[in-house]
Short mmCIF file of C-alpha atoms in Angstrom, two decimals:
data_model
loop_
_atom_site.label_atom_id
_atom_site.label_comp_id
_atom_site.label_asym_id
_atom_site.label_seq_id
_atom_site.Cartn_x
_atom_site.Cartn_y
_atom_site.Cartn_z
CA MET B 1 0.00 0.00 0.00
CA LYS B 2 2.87 2.37 0.73
CA ASN B 3 4.20 2.06 -2.83
CA LYS B 4 0.93 3.18 -4.38
CA LYS B 5 0.34 6.84 -5.03
CA LEU B 6 -2.37 8.11 -2.69
CA THR B 7 -4.77 10.53 -4.22
CA SER B 8 -7.46 12.64 -2.68
CA LEU B 9 -10.99 11.31 -2.59
CA ARG B 10 -12.39 14.63 -3.71
CA PHE B 11 -15.09 14.33 -6.34
CA HIS B 12 -15.03 17.94 -7.54
CA PRO B 13 -11.41 19.10 -7.77
CA PHE B 14 -12.33 22.45 -9.33
CA LEU B 15 -14.71 23.66 -6.64
CA PRO B 16 -13.45 26.05 -3.96
CA ASP B 17 -12.80 24.51 -0.54
CA PHE B 18 -15.90 26.01 1.07
CA GLU B 19 -18.02 24.00 -1.37
CA ARG B 20 -16.18 20.77 -0.53
CA PRO B 21 -16.75 20.20 3.20
CA TRP B 22 -15.34 16.66 2.94
CA HIS B 23 -11.95 18.03 1.83
CA TYR B 24 -10.59 18.10 5.40
CA VAL B 25 -11.83 14.57 6.09
CA ASP B 26 -10.19 13.32 2.87
CA GLU B 27 -6.88 14.76 3.98
CA LEU B 28 -7.17 13.14 7.41
CA ILE B 29 -7.91 9.74 5.83
CA ILE B 30 -4.98 10.05 3.40
CA LYS B 31 -2.66 11.12 6.23
CA ALA B 32 -3.77 8.14 8.33
CA MET B 33 -3.25 5.79 5.36
CA LYS B 34 0.31 7.13 4.89
CA GLN B 35 1.01 6.61 8.59
CA GLY B 36 -0.25 3.01 8.37
CA VAL B 37 -3.14 3.46 10.79
CA PHE B 38 -5.31 1.09 8.74
CA ASP B 39 -2.62 -1.56 8.19
CA ASN B 40 -3.44 -3.82 11.16
CA LEU B 41 -7.22 -3.74 11.28
CA PRO B 42 -8.98 -6.99 12.26
CA GLY B 43 -10.04 -8.98 9.22
CA LYS B 44 -7.44 -7.42 6.91
CA GLY B 45 -7.00 -9.55 3.82
CA MET B 46 -10.08 -11.60 4.59
CA PRO B 47 -13.35 -11.37 2.65
CA GLN B 48 -15.93 -9.16 4.29
CA PHE B 49 -19.44 -10.56 4.21
CA ILE B 50 -22.40 -8.25 4.20
CA GLU B 51 -25.90 -9.64 4.46
CA SER B 52 -26.95 -8.83 0.93
CA SER B 53 -30.34 -10.47 1.26
CA HIS B 54 -31.72 -7.21 2.62
CA HIS B 55 -32.97 -4.35 0.50
CA PRO B 56 -30.66 -1.30 0.51
CA GLU B 57 -33.32 0.67 2.40
CA TYR B 58 -32.98 -1.89 5.20
CA TRP B 59 -29.38 -0.78 5.78
CA ALA B 60 -30.29 2.89 5.73
CA ASN B 61 -33.14 2.33 8.18
CA LYS B 62 -30.94 0.14 10.40
CA LEU B 63 -28.27 2.83 10.52
CA LEU B 64 -30.84 5.46 11.42
CA LYS B 65 -32.44 3.22 14.04
CA ASP B 66 -29.07 2.37 15.59
CA HIS B 67 -28.48 6.10 16.06
CA GLY B 68 -31.82 6.82 17.70
CA TYR B 69 -33.88 7.91 14.70
CA LEU B 70 -37.16 6.24 13.80
CA PRO B 71 -39.22 7.13 10.74
CA GLU B 72 -42.42 8.96 11.56
CA TRP B 73 -44.59 6.08 10.34
CA VAL B 74 -42.90 3.71 12.84
CA ILE B 75 -43.60 6.12 15.70
CA LEU B 76 -47.22 6.45 14.57
CA GLY B 77 -47.45 2.65 14.35
CA ASN B 78 -46.18 2.35 17.93
CA ASP B 79 -48.84 4.85 19.03
CA LEU B 80 -51.50 2.80 17.21
CA ASP B 81 -50.26 -0.30 19.05
CA ARG B 82 -50.74 1.48 22.40
CA PHE B 83 -54.32 2.40 21.44
CA ASP B 84 -54.97 -1.21 20.42
CA GLU B 85 -53.53 -2.53 23.69
CA GLU B 86 -55.74 -0.24 25.76
CA LEU B 87 -58.83 -1.16 23.74
CA GLN B 88 -57.98 -4.86 24.05
CA THR B 89 -57.55 -4.49 27.83
CA ILE B 90 -61.01 -2.88 28.05
CA ARG B 91 -62.48 -5.71 25.94
CA GLU B 92 -60.95 -8.35 28.23
CA GLN B 93 -62.28 -6.56 31.33
CA VAL B 94 -65.78 -6.45 29.83
CA LEU B 95 -65.60 -10.15 28.94
CA GLN B 96 -64.64 -10.87 32.57
CA GLY B 97 -67.81 -9.19 33.77
CA GLU B 98 -67.01 -5.51 34.21
CA PRO B 99 -70.21 -3.53 33.64
CA ILE B 100 -70.46 -1.35 30.56
CA THR B 101 -71.18 2.13 31.85
CA PRO B 102 -71.92 5.19 29.71
CA ALA B 103 -68.53 6.58 30.80
CA LEU B 104 -66.78 3.42 29.60
CA ARG B 105 -68.65 3.53 26.29
CA ASP B 106 -67.67 7.21 25.85
CA HIS B 107 -64.05 6.36 26.65
CA VAL B 108 -63.99 3.58 24.03
CA ASN B 109 -65.62 5.92 21.47
CA THR B 110 -62.98 8.58 22.21
CA LEU B 111 -60.16 6.05 21.89
CA CYS B 112 -61.51 4.75 18.57
CA THR B 113 -61.94 8.29 17.21
CA ALA B 114 -58.41 9.31 18.22
CA ARG B 115 -57.07 6.05 16.79
CA GLN B 116 -58.88 6.76 13.50
CA ILE B 117 -57.17 10.16 13.20
CA LEU B 118 -53.79 8.60 13.94
CA LEU B 119 -54.56 5.77 11.50
CA ARG B 120 -55.09 8.21 8.64
CA LEU B 121 -51.70 9.81 9.31
CA TYR B 122 -50.02 6.41 9.60
CA ASN B 123 -51.53 5.07 6.36
CA GLU B 124 -50.44 8.22 4.50
CA LYS B 125 -46.82 7.90 5.67
CA VAL B 126 -46.27 4.13 5.61
CA PRO B 127 -43.89 3.21 2.74
CA ALA B 128 -45.77 0.15 1.46
CA PRO B 129 -49.52 -0.44 1.06
CA SER B 130 -49.12 -3.89 2.59
CA LEU B 131 -48.14 -2.22 5.89
CA GLN B 132 -51.32 -0.16 6.12
CA ARG B 133 -53.71 -0.92 8.96
CA GLY B 134 -57.46 -0.97 9.22
CA PRO B 135 -59.93 0.89 11.42
CA ARG B 136 -61.31 -0.26 14.76
CA THR B 137 -64.86 0.43 15.83
CA PRO B 138 -66.30 0.57 19.36
CA ASP B 139 -68.53 -2.45 18.73
CA GLN B 140 -65.40 -4.60 18.29
CA PHE B 141 -64.60 -3.97 21.95
CA LEU B 142 -67.98 -3.49 23.60
CA PRO B 143 -70.93 -5.76 22.87
CA GLU B 144 -74.18 -4.08 21.94
CA GLU B 145 -76.73 -4.01 24.74
#
């Protein structure tokens, strides 16, 4: 590696420096290569295997997720899951004999309405139609009297 001529990684050699913010990083990498910093890395000379079975977007999303970023549709989906859990808990309580009061019915109606608003946002932002979700109605959780 030391016999090879090292060149800059700059893509636009004719642009002024202020338009090439990576210029400084390129120089640091080249300097480190000349000093042999990368010569003894683990796995040097061995093939590097990358799970290529995943779509390229998978890697971008994984990188973002690993650094604390979640796409908005995932956050909305998590919120929908919380609504569904609460509605399912109410349904289980009713099936175990809890009386259905007007306040409980109003609460379920409010939850379903709020979930419907969130659902519209989620279905607009989700990247694939197969990931879209359907509505929930109060009668799915409270039997009619």
